[in-house]
XYZ file of N, CA, C and O in Angstrom:
688
model
N 0.778 -1.186 -0.015
C -0.018 0.014 0.009
C 0.841 1.290 -0.017
O 0.302 2.352 -0.211
N 2.129 1.151 0.258
C 2.980 2.366 0.339
C 2.992 3.083 -0.988
O 2.777 4.309 -1.036
N 3.237 2.361 -2.064
C 3.314 2.990 -3.376
C 1.963 3.600 -3.784
O 1.895 4.712 -4.288
N 0.864 2.909 -3.443
C -0.463 3.432 -3.736
C -0.714 4.751 -3.001
O -1.256 5.712 -3.557
N -0.315 4.797 -1.728
C -0.501 6.056 -0.927
C 0.352 7.165 -1.484
O -0.091 8.323 -1.583
N 1.619 6.889 -1.831
C 2.507 7.900 -2.408
C 1.926 8.384 -3.751
O 1.958 9.580 -4.041
N 1.421 7.482 -4.540
C 0.836 7.861 -5.840
C -0.338 8.798 -5.612
O -0.458 9.844 -6.282
N -1.204 8.470 -4.680
C -2.384 9.302 -4.389
C -1.953 10.720 -3.942
O -2.495 11.702 -4.389
N -0.969 10.756 -3.054
C -0.480 12.048 -2.561
C 0.078 12.874 -3.733
O -0.210 14.076 -3.810
N 0.836 12.283 -4.580
C 1.425 13.023 -5.693
C 0.373 13.448 -6.729
O 0.437 14.557 -7.288
N -0.650 12.608 -6.957
C -1.749 13.003 -7.881
C -2.496 14.184 -7.297
O -2.869 15.107 -7.995
N -2.764 14.112 -5.984
C -3.450 15.176 -5.308
C -2.673 16.484 -5.400
O -3.244 17.588 -5.529
N -1.342 16.390 -5.409
C -0.482 17.569 -5.514
C -0.333 18.046 -6.956
O 0.316 19.051 -7.224
N -0.987 17.340 -7.907
C -0.985 17.780 -9.299
C -0.086 17.073 -10.262
O -0.022 17.426 -11.448
N 0.592 16.032 -9.802
C 1.493 15.320 -10.729
C 0.656 14.375 -11.603
O -0.211 13.653 -11.123
N 0.895 14.409 -12.909
C 0.072 13.648 -13.873
C 0.391 12.119 -13.833
O -0.484 11.328 -13.877
N 1.640 11.763 -13.856
C 2.049 10.364 -13.909
C 3.052 10.041 -12.802
O 4.247 9.854 -13.065
N 2.562 9.982 -11.565
C 3.484 9.779 -10.444
C 4.199 8.440 -10.462
O 5.336 8.360 -9.973
N 3.584 7.404 -11.013
C 4.204 6.082 -10.960
C 5.517 6.042 -11.761
O 6.445 5.384 -11.373
N 5.569 6.737 -12.880
C 6.805 6.728 -13.670
C 7.941 7.383 -12.915
O 9.115 6.955 -13.039
N 7.667 8.372 -12.120
C 8.665 9.040 -11.324
C 9.011 8.216 -10.063
O 10.177 7.957 -9.748
N 7.954 7.733 -9.360
C 8.127 6.996 -8.114
C 8.872 5.678 -8.304
O 9.762 5.331 -7.547
N 8.432 4.927 -9.318
C 8.933 3.563 -9.506
C 10.241 3.553 -10.307
O 10.357 2.896 -11.343
N 11.178 4.261 -9.802
C 12.529 4.368 -10.392
C 13.537 4.039 -9.302
O 13.337 4.391 -8.131
N 14.602 3.331 -9.692
C 15.624 2.997 -8.697
C 16.318 4.229 -8.120
O 16.940 4.158 -7.077
N 16.168 5.370 -8.825
C 16.694 6.626 -8.299
C 15.860 7.161 -7.136
O 16.326 8.005 -6.367
N 14.632 6.725 -7.077
C 13.706 7.224 -6.074
C 13.472 6.199 -4.962
O 13.562 6.523 -3.757
N 13.204 4.963 -5.322
C 12.840 3.916 -4.322
C 13.837 2.783 -4.406
O 14.083 2.190 -5.473
N 14.454 2.460 -3.301
C 15.351 1.291 -3.206
C 14.655 0.146 -2.445
O 15.021 -1.025 -2.609
N 13.681 0.501 -1.653
C 12.977 -0.501 -0.841
C 11.775 0.097 -0.172
O 11.621 1.321 -0.131
N 10.957 -0.787 0.382
C 9.783 -0.409 1.122
C 9.783 -1.193 2.438
O 10.163 -2.346 2.469
N 9.293 -0.555 3.515
C 9.266 -1.250 4.792
C 8.024 -0.821 5.526
O 7.611 0.343 5.551
N 7.408 -1.809 6.188
C 6.305 -1.569 7.106
C 6.656 -2.368 8.383
O 7.108 -3.497 8.302
N 6.430 -1.778 9.515
C 6.703 -2.460 10.773
C 5.696 -2.079 11.842
O 5.143 -0.982 11.817
N 5.497 -2.985 12.770
C 4.603 -2.772 13.872
C 5.115 -3.486 15.084
O 5.660 -4.605 14.966
N 5.015 -2.904 16.250
C 5.416 -3.569 17.492
C 4.236 -4.335 18.085
O 3.135 -3.789 18.169
N 4.494 -5.568 18.503
C 3.439 -6.405 19.086
C 3.974 -6.933 20.417
O 5.118 -7.437 20.485
N 3.210 -6.820 21.497
C 3.688 -7.316 22.807
C 3.763 -8.856 22.828
O 2.917 -9.510 22.257
N 4.799 -9.380 23.448
C 4.964 -10.794 23.569
C 4.287 -11.287 24.860
O 4.120 -10.533 25.816
N 3.923 -12.521 24.849
C 3.258 -13.137 26.007
C 4.250 -13.308 27.139
O 5.415 -13.550 26.925
N 3.729 -13.193 28.343
C 4.558 -13.469 29.540
C 4.878 -14.975 29.524
O 3.926 -15.784 29.519
N 6.133 -15.353 29.509
C 6.459 -16.783 29.487
C 6.109 -17.516 30.756
O 6.008 -18.735 30.792
N 5.821 -16.781 31.847
C 5.511 -17.393 33.126
C 4.015 -17.711 33.315
O 3.687 -18.656 34.047
N 3.143 -16.957 32.710
C 1.714 -17.193 32.926
C 0.882 -17.402 31.665
O -0.342 -17.515 31.746
N 1.546 -17.421 30.487
C 0.744 -17.658 29.290
C 0.061 -19.014 29.374
O 0.536 -19.932 30.055
N -1.054 -19.140 28.694
C -1.881 -20.362 28.749
C -1.982 -21.023 27.381
O -2.164 -20.312 26.419
N -1.903 -22.307 27.298
C -2.113 -22.985 26.034
C -3.548 -22.816 25.575
O -4.484 -22.889 26.373
N -3.706 -22.561 24.290
C -5.037 -22.389 23.756
C -5.855 -23.633 23.953
O -7.093 -23.570 24.166
N -5.199 -24.774 23.996
C -5.912 -26.088 24.175
C -6.681 -26.132 25.495
O -7.639 -26.879 25.629
N -6.293 -25.303 26.507
C -7.050 -25.227 27.740
C -8.473 -24.771 27.548
O -9.322 -24.992 28.416
N -8.765 -24.138 26.422
C -10.063 -23.517 26.202
C -10.924 -24.256 25.174
O -12.042 -23.894 24.938
N -10.369 -25.311 24.552
C -11.171 -26.087 23.601
C -12.373 -26.707 24.270
O -12.275 -27.183 25.402
N -13.490 -26.680 23.629
C -14.722 -27.239 24.173
C -15.375 -26.371 25.215
O -16.348 -26.787 25.887
N -14.903 -25.142 25.411
C -15.502 -24.200 26.368
C -15.812 -22.880 25.598
O -15.073 -21.902 25.726
N -16.863 -22.901 24.817
C -17.126 -21.740 23.935
C -17.253 -20.417 24.691
O -16.817 -19.388 24.164
N -17.798 -20.426 25.852
C -17.988 -19.180 26.592
C -16.630 -18.558 26.956
O -16.447 -17.359 26.937
N -15.675 -19.396 27.305
C -14.298 -18.926 27.626
C -13.547 -18.617 26.354
O -12.758 -17.668 26.301
N -13.717 -19.438 25.323
C -13.023 -19.224 24.067
C -13.327 -17.833 23.473
O -12.437 -17.171 23.005
N -14.577 -17.463 23.506
C -14.985 -16.156 22.976
C -14.279 -15.014 23.723
O -14.027 -13.966 23.134
N -13.992 -15.197 24.987
C -13.356 -14.138 25.764
C -11.861 -13.987 25.417
O -11.330 -12.896 25.445
N -11.212 -15.100 25.086
C -9.745 -14.999 24.858
C -9.417 -14.849 23.377
O -8.369 -14.309 23.069
N -10.326 -15.320 22.503
C -10.031 -15.191 21.047
C -11.340 -15.150 20.302
O -12.074 -16.123 20.189
N -11.664 -13.978 19.720
C -12.909 -13.843 18.957
C -12.958 -14.858 17.804
O -11.896 -15.276 17.259
N -14.145 -15.303 17.454
C -14.319 -16.317 16.407
C -13.678 -15.847 15.086
O -13.114 -16.678 14.351
N -13.714 -14.551 14.806
C -13.109 -14.057 13.547
C -11.600 -14.293 13.507
O -11.064 -14.597 12.477
N -10.941 -14.190 14.657
C -9.487 -14.414 14.739
C -9.217 -15.935 14.504
O -8.318 -16.293 13.734
N -9.997 -16.753 15.180
C -9.805 -18.223 14.970
C -10.068 -18.614 13.512
O -9.300 -19.367 12.938
N -11.108 -18.074 12.911
C -11.427 -18.402 11.535
C -10.325 -17.949 10.590
O -9.938 -18.688 9.654
N -9.769 -16.776 10.799
C -8.696 -16.292 9.936
C -7.424 -17.127 10.108
O -6.737 -17.405 9.124
N -7.130 -17.615 11.292
C -5.998 -18.505 11.518
C -6.181 -19.822 10.824
O -5.263 -20.361 10.200
N -7.410 -20.352 10.853
C -7.684 -21.649 10.226
C -7.452 -21.631 8.713
O -7.242 -22.648 8.108
N -7.559 -20.437 8.119
C -7.353 -20.317 6.648
C -5.900 -20.370 6.284
O -5.560 -20.513 5.125
N -5.017 -20.224 7.279
C -3.574 -20.192 7.012
C -2.976 -21.590 6.920
O -3.351 -22.457 7.702
N -2.014 -21.756 6.023
C -1.326 -23.048 5.985
C -0.576 -23.411 7.288
O -0.327 -24.537 7.563
N -0.268 -22.384 8.104
C 0.410 -22.636 9.389
C -0.449 -23.412 10.370
O 0.051 -23.995 11.311
N -1.789 -23.340 10.190
C -2.686 -23.859 11.214
C -3.720 -24.821 10.633
O -4.902 -24.760 10.915
N -3.279 -25.759 9.779
C -4.186 -26.766 9.220
C -4.341 -27.882 10.242
O -3.370 -28.498 10.660
N -5.564 -28.196 10.593
C -5.874 -29.257 11.533
C -5.738 -28.799 12.966
O -5.047 -27.870 13.298
N -6.427 -29.549 13.840
C -6.461 -29.213 15.273
C -5.056 -29.230 15.909
O -4.720 -28.411 16.732
N -4.170 -30.164 15.484
C -2.853 -30.295 16.088
C -1.999 -29.049 15.825
O -1.134 -28.742 16.633
N -2.256 -28.346 14.738
C -1.456 -27.157 14.424
C -1.701 -26.064 15.485
O -0.900 -25.164 15.602
N -2.804 -26.151 16.208
C -3.123 -25.157 17.220
C -2.470 -25.536 18.572
O -2.550 -24.714 19.503
N -1.856 -26.663 18.662
C -1.273 -27.096 19.927
C -0.202 -26.185 20.454
O -0.038 -26.041 21.680
N 0.571 -25.538 19.645
C 1.658 -24.689 20.082
C 1.264 -23.248 20.370
O 2.057 -22.417 20.724
N -0.034 -22.961 20.159
C -0.518 -21.597 20.351
C -0.825 -21.354 21.811
O -1.439 -22.148 22.520
N -0.379 -20.189 22.302
C -0.634 -19.779 23.662
C -1.404 -18.435 23.602
O -1.345 -17.711 22.635
N -2.125 -18.177 24.686
C -2.871 -16.920 24.813
C -2.485 -16.292 26.150
O -1.864 -16.904 27.011
N -2.928 -15.083 26.271
C -2.663 -14.264 27.462
C -3.185 -15.013 28.712
O -4.306 -15.479 28.744
N -2.331 -15.082 29.719
C -2.707 -15.686 30.976
C -3.364 -14.674 31.884
O -3.645 -13.499 31.511
N -3.602 -15.085 33.119
C -4.257 -14.193 34.114
C -3.335 -13.112 34.641
O -3.746 -12.206 35.316
N -2.044 -13.257 34.361
C -1.066 -12.303 34.913
C -0.384 -12.912 36.138
O -0.873 -13.782 36.787
N 0.831 -12.388 36.372
C 1.602 -12.844 37.501
C 2.518 -11.723 37.962
O 2.541 -10.644 37.324
N 3.296 -11.945 39.012
C 4.158 -10.883 39.483
C 5.279 -10.532 38.458
O 5.793 -9.450 38.472
N 5.630 -11.494 37.598
C 6.682 -11.269 36.600
C 6.255 -10.278 35.516
O 7.092 -9.656 34.905
N 4.925 -10.180 35.292
C 4.445 -9.273 34.220
C 3.556 -8.178 34.794
O 2.774 -7.553 34.059
N 3.619 -7.972 36.084
C 2.784 -6.950 36.750
C 1.277 -7.248 36.508
O 0.485 -6.333 36.271
N 0.938 -8.528 36.498
C -0.443 -8.975 36.337
C -1.072 -8.552 35.011
O -2.294 -8.375 34.886
N -0.227 -8.376 33.983
C -0.695 -7.935 32.688
C -0.887 -9.094 31.691
O -1.678 -8.994 30.772
N -0.143 -10.173 31.844
C -0.194 -11.284 30.905
C 0.796 -11.135 29.757
O 0.925 -12.078 28.961
N 1.386 -9.979 29.649
C 2.359 -9.742 28.549
C 3.693 -9.334 29.176
O 3.728 -8.669 30.195
N 4.755 -9.782 28.531
C 6.096 -9.414 29.052
C 6.316 -7.945 28.683
O 5.532 -7.341 27.966
N 7.360 -7.370 29.193
C 7.684 -5.965 28.864
C 8.372 -5.890 27.488
O 8.639 -4.814 26.978
N 8.597 -7.029 26.885
C 9.286 -7.104 25.593
C 8.243 -7.065 24.455
O 7.210 -7.674 24.517
N 8.538 -6.280 23.458
C 7.722 -6.278 22.250
C 8.573 -6.752 21.107
O 9.797 -6.639 21.119
N 7.950 -7.318 20.083
C 8.649 -7.829 18.940
C 8.211 -7.036 17.707
O 7.055 -6.613 17.640
N 9.153 -6.790 16.798
C 8.833 -6.099 15.568
C 8.334 -7.105 14.580
O 8.982 -8.110 14.313
N 7.174 -6.855 14.056
C 6.617 -7.625 12.926
C 6.757 -6.703 11.727
O 6.195 -5.616 11.714
N 7.533 -7.145 10.744
C 7.900 -6.237 9.672
C 7.787 -6.908 8.312
O 7.828 -8.132 8.175
N 7.665 -6.049 7.310
C 7.666 -6.473 5.925
C 8.695 -5.555 5.228
O 8.568 -4.324 5.257
N 9.715 -6.144 4.649
C 10.743 -5.394 4.010
C 10.845 -5.861 2.531
O 11.027 -7.044 2.289
N 10.659 -4.942 1.594
C 10.671 -5.219 0.188
C 11.877 -4.550 -0.436
O 11.919 -3.326 -0.507
N 12.862 -5.322 -0.838
C 14.025 -4.777 -1.567
C 13.584 -4.725 -3.036
O 13.225 -5.700 -3.648
N 13.592 -3.515 -3.578
C 13.130 -3.311 -4.944
C 14.236 -3.516 -5.961
O 15.384 -3.102 -5.738
N 13.907 -4.176 -7.060
C 14.822 -4.318 -8.192
C 14.089 -3.821 -9.450
O 12.932 -3.463 -9.390
N 14.781 -3.802 -10.569
C 14.174 -3.246 -11.781
C 12.956 -3.982 -12.214
O 11.971 -3.377 -12.678
N 12.893 -5.295 -12.045
C 11.697 -6.088 -12.443
C 10.525 -5.750 -11.593
O 9.409 -5.517 -12.083
N 10.715 -5.678 -10.304
C 9.638 -5.336 -9.376
C 9.195 -3.893 -9.593
O 7.984 -3.604 -9.567
N 10.122 -2.992 -9.784
C 9.773 -1.597 -10.059
C 8.968 -1.498 -11.344
O 8.024 -0.670 -11.421
N 9.309 -2.296 -12.339
C 8.544 -2.255 -13.588
C 7.110 -2.678 -13.414
O 6.209 -2.086 -13.991
N 6.885 -3.682 -12.600
C 5.520 -4.140 -12.338
C 4.756 -3.062 -11.600
O 3.598 -2.740 -11.918
N 5.397 -2.417 -10.615
C 4.767 -1.338 -9.857
C 4.483 -0.152 -10.793
O 3.429 0.474 -10.690
N 5.390 0.154 -11.664
C 5.203 1.281 -12.607
C 3.999 1.045 -13.484
O 3.305 1.992 -13.866
N 3.677 -0.213 -13.774
C 2.531 -0.530 -14.552
C 1.215 -0.410 -13.784
O 0.137 -0.594 -14.323
N 1.294 -0.091 -12.512
C 0.106 0.133 -11.701
C -0.548 -1.114 -11.162
O -1.695 -1.059 -10.721
N 0.130 -2.229 -11.204
C -0.467 -3.504 -10.777
C 0.153 -3.939 -9.459
O 1.036 -4.789 -9.400
N -0.348 -3.373 -8.384
C 0.153 -3.677 -7.049
C -0.051 -5.126 -6.669
O 0.861 -5.773 -6.124
N -1.198 -5.715 -6.993
C -1.476 -7.082 -6.678
C -0.466 -8.018 -7.344
O 0.045 -8.972 -6.733
N -0.169 -7.796 -8.608
C 0.810 -8.596 -9.341
C 2.201 -8.420 -8.717
O 2.956 -9.390 -8.590
N 2.519 -7.211 -8.312
C 3.828 -6.942 -7.691
C 3.970 -7.685 -6.392
O 5.025 -8.258 -6.075
N 2.916 -7.731 -5.592
C 2.934 -8.454 -4.316
C 3.147 -9.965 -4.579
O 3.950 -10.596 -3.915
N 2.387 -10.527 -5.490
C 2.528 -11.948 -5.820
C 3.920 -12.246 -6.355
O 4.498 -13.277 -5.958
N 4.471 -11.396 -7.190
C 5.807 -11.563 -7.696
C 6.826 -11.533 -6.600
O 7.714 -12.389 -6.494
N 6.685 -10.577 -5.722
C 7.607 -10.424 -4.563
C 7.559 -11.680 -3.708
O 8.633 -12.186 -3.284
N 6.390 -12.170 -3.444
C 6.264 -13.353 -2.583
C 6.777 -14.641 -3.276
O 7.516 -15.381 -2.662
N 6.385 -14.837 -4.519
C 6.712 -16.064 -5.204
C 8.148 -16.119 -5.798
O 8.800 -17.132 -5.787
N 8.565 -14.987 -6.348
C 9.859 -14.960 -7.015
C 11.012 -14.401 -6.167
O 12.177 -14.646 -6.454
N 10.713 -13.635 -5.194
C 11.734 -12.995 -4.352
C 11.734 -13.501 -2.912
O 12.453 -13.041 -2.081
N 10.849 -14.466 -2.629
C 10.788 -15.048 -1.243
C 10.276 -14.071 -0.219
O 10.587 -14.204 0.988
N 9.468 -13.098 -0.631
C 8.929 -12.131 0.290
C 8.016 -12.714 1.353
O 7.261 -13.596 1.068
N 8.154 -12.213 2.560
C 7.305 -12.696 3.646
C 6.588 -11.411 4.195
O 7.198 -10.451 4.609
N 5.254 -11.496 4.154
C 4.472 -10.330 4.646
C 4.565 -10.220 6.172
O 4.899 -11.202 6.862
N 4.255 -9.033 6.651
C 4.262 -8.838 8.085
C 3.236 -9.707 8.783
O 3.426 -10.184 9.914
N 2.121 -9.981 8.094
C 1.095 -10.833 8.686
C 1.552 -12.277 8.756
O 1.330 -12.975 9.757
N 2.280 -12.732 7.735
C 2.834 -14.113 7.770
C 3.862 -14.225 8.900
O 3.889 -15.196 9.616
N 4.663 -13.188 9.052
C 5.623 -13.212 10.158
C 4.906 -13.256 11.489
O 5.315 -14.000 12.404
N 3.817 -12.539 11.629
C 3.018 -12.579 12.874
C 2.451 -13.980 13.092
O 2.481 -14.488 14.242
N 1.914 -14.594 12.054
C 1.362 -15.986 12.215
C 2.450 -16.948 12.644
O 2.197 -17.836 13.473
N 3.671 -16.782 12.141
C 4.748 -17.670 12.567
C 5.088 -17.505 14.037
O 5.346 -18.466 14.753
N 5.033 -16.254 14.524
C 5.271 -15.988 15.945
C 4.142 -16.481 16.815
O 4.339 -16.900 17.943
N 2.933 -16.437 16.297
C 1.765 -17.008 17.006
C 1.947 -18.532 17.101
O 1.785 -19.124 18.173
N 2.324 -19.166 15.995
C 2.537 -20.610 15.955
C 3.653 -21.046 16.912
O 3.632 -22.124 17.463
N 4.609 -20.148 17.106
C 5.739 -20.449 18.009
C 5.389 -20.205 19.468
O 6.218 -20.398 20.354
N 4.166 -19.720 19.732
C 3.739 -19.520 21.103
C 4.198 -18.207 21.718
O 4.120 -18.053 22.940
N 4.700 -17.274 20.910
C 5.204 -16.007 21.444
C 4.206 -14.905 21.503
O 4.357 -13.963 22.323
N 3.185 -14.940 20.623
C 2.221 -13.835 20.527
C 0.809 -14.338 20.740
O 0.470 -15.458 20.320
N -0.003 -13.527 21.396
C -1.414 -13.818 21.579
C -2.158 -13.514 20.252
O -2.021 -12.397 19.734
N -2.894 -14.451 19.720
C -3.583 -14.204 18.427
C -4.495 -12.983 18.420
O -4.449 -12.179 17.493
N -5.324 -12.840 19.444
C -6.284 -11.739 19.470
C -5.570 -10.382 19.626
O -5.898 -9.430 18.889
N -4.579 -10.291 20.460
C -3.853 -9.039 20.668
C -3.081 -8.701 19.374
O -2.985 -7.530 18.974
N -2.528 -9.723 18.723
C -1.774 -9.476 17.503
C -2.684 -8.941 16.379
O -2.349 -7.958 15.740
N -3.860 -9.562 16.217
C -4.789 -9.077 15.181
C -5.223 -7.647 15.511
O -5.293 -6.805 14.599
N -5.471 -7.372 16.758
C -5.872 -6.022 17.164
C -4.750 -5.025 16.881
O -4.983 -3.942 16.366
N -3.529 -5.353 17.240
C -2.430 -4.439 17.093
C -2.093 -4.225 15.587
O -1.814 -3.078 15.189
N -2.208 -5.280 14.782
C -1.947 -5.128 13.349
C -3.088 -4.430 12.611
O -2.876 -3.809 11.561
N -4.285 -4.512 13.165
C -5.416 -3.856 12.571
C -5.949 -4.506 11.316
O -6.651 -3.915 10.503
N -5.598 -5.782 11.100
C -6.063 -6.561 9.956
C -6.428 -7.977 10.392
O -5.964 -8.457 11.438
N -7.147 -8.676 9.555
C -7.413 -10.096 9.780
C -6.144 -10.864 9.574
O -5.314 -10.461 8.726
N -5.918 -11.914 10.264
C -4.680 -12.665 10.173
C -4.574 -13.546 8.947
O -3.609 -14.291 8.768
N -5.544 -13.423 8.038
C -5.488 -14.116 6.743
C -5.541 -13.152 5.569
O -5.712 -13.539 4.443
N -5.394 -11.872 5.818
C -5.584 -10.851 4.802
C -4.611 -10.956 3.662
O -4.868 -10.467 2.573
N -3.473 -11.600 3.848
C -2.454 -11.697 2.811
C -2.521 -13.031 2.054
O -1.683 -13.304 1.197
N -3.482 -13.849 2.399
C -3.530 -15.170 1.754
C -4.374 -15.117 0.474
O -5.233 -14.341 0.283
């Protein structure tokens, strides 16, 4: 979305063809988006499996929309894939009864631009550029990085989705 926002700003300022100017190696070398997400307290975090079969409690710790978006991800196919997921605990003296450690982790997306990728962007096809970046350049979206940290038991799914401001399957 960075290039789209810059293009809109330049069009609003009166530039006729902002993409030809923007999508040049003289102007853009890379794009980055990052967000800080709090990590779970390692002392009081709870396994998500503690809440299976208890819908009233499950709704409190993870909204159905978050669970549904996780299930769409290849990281979480089948019930066993959810075994390593942890959620915020009740809190303890180690986290000042917050359930989160004082440590936050950066969830980031870094796109190193090359002439081929810039050419696709110059053509105005952001969707094609994203797919090319992911499939041909090994790009990992910030949402994918967040899902990996959730699968590793470091991030609370609901807090992560809230902090990122997107569904956890938006990049699939």
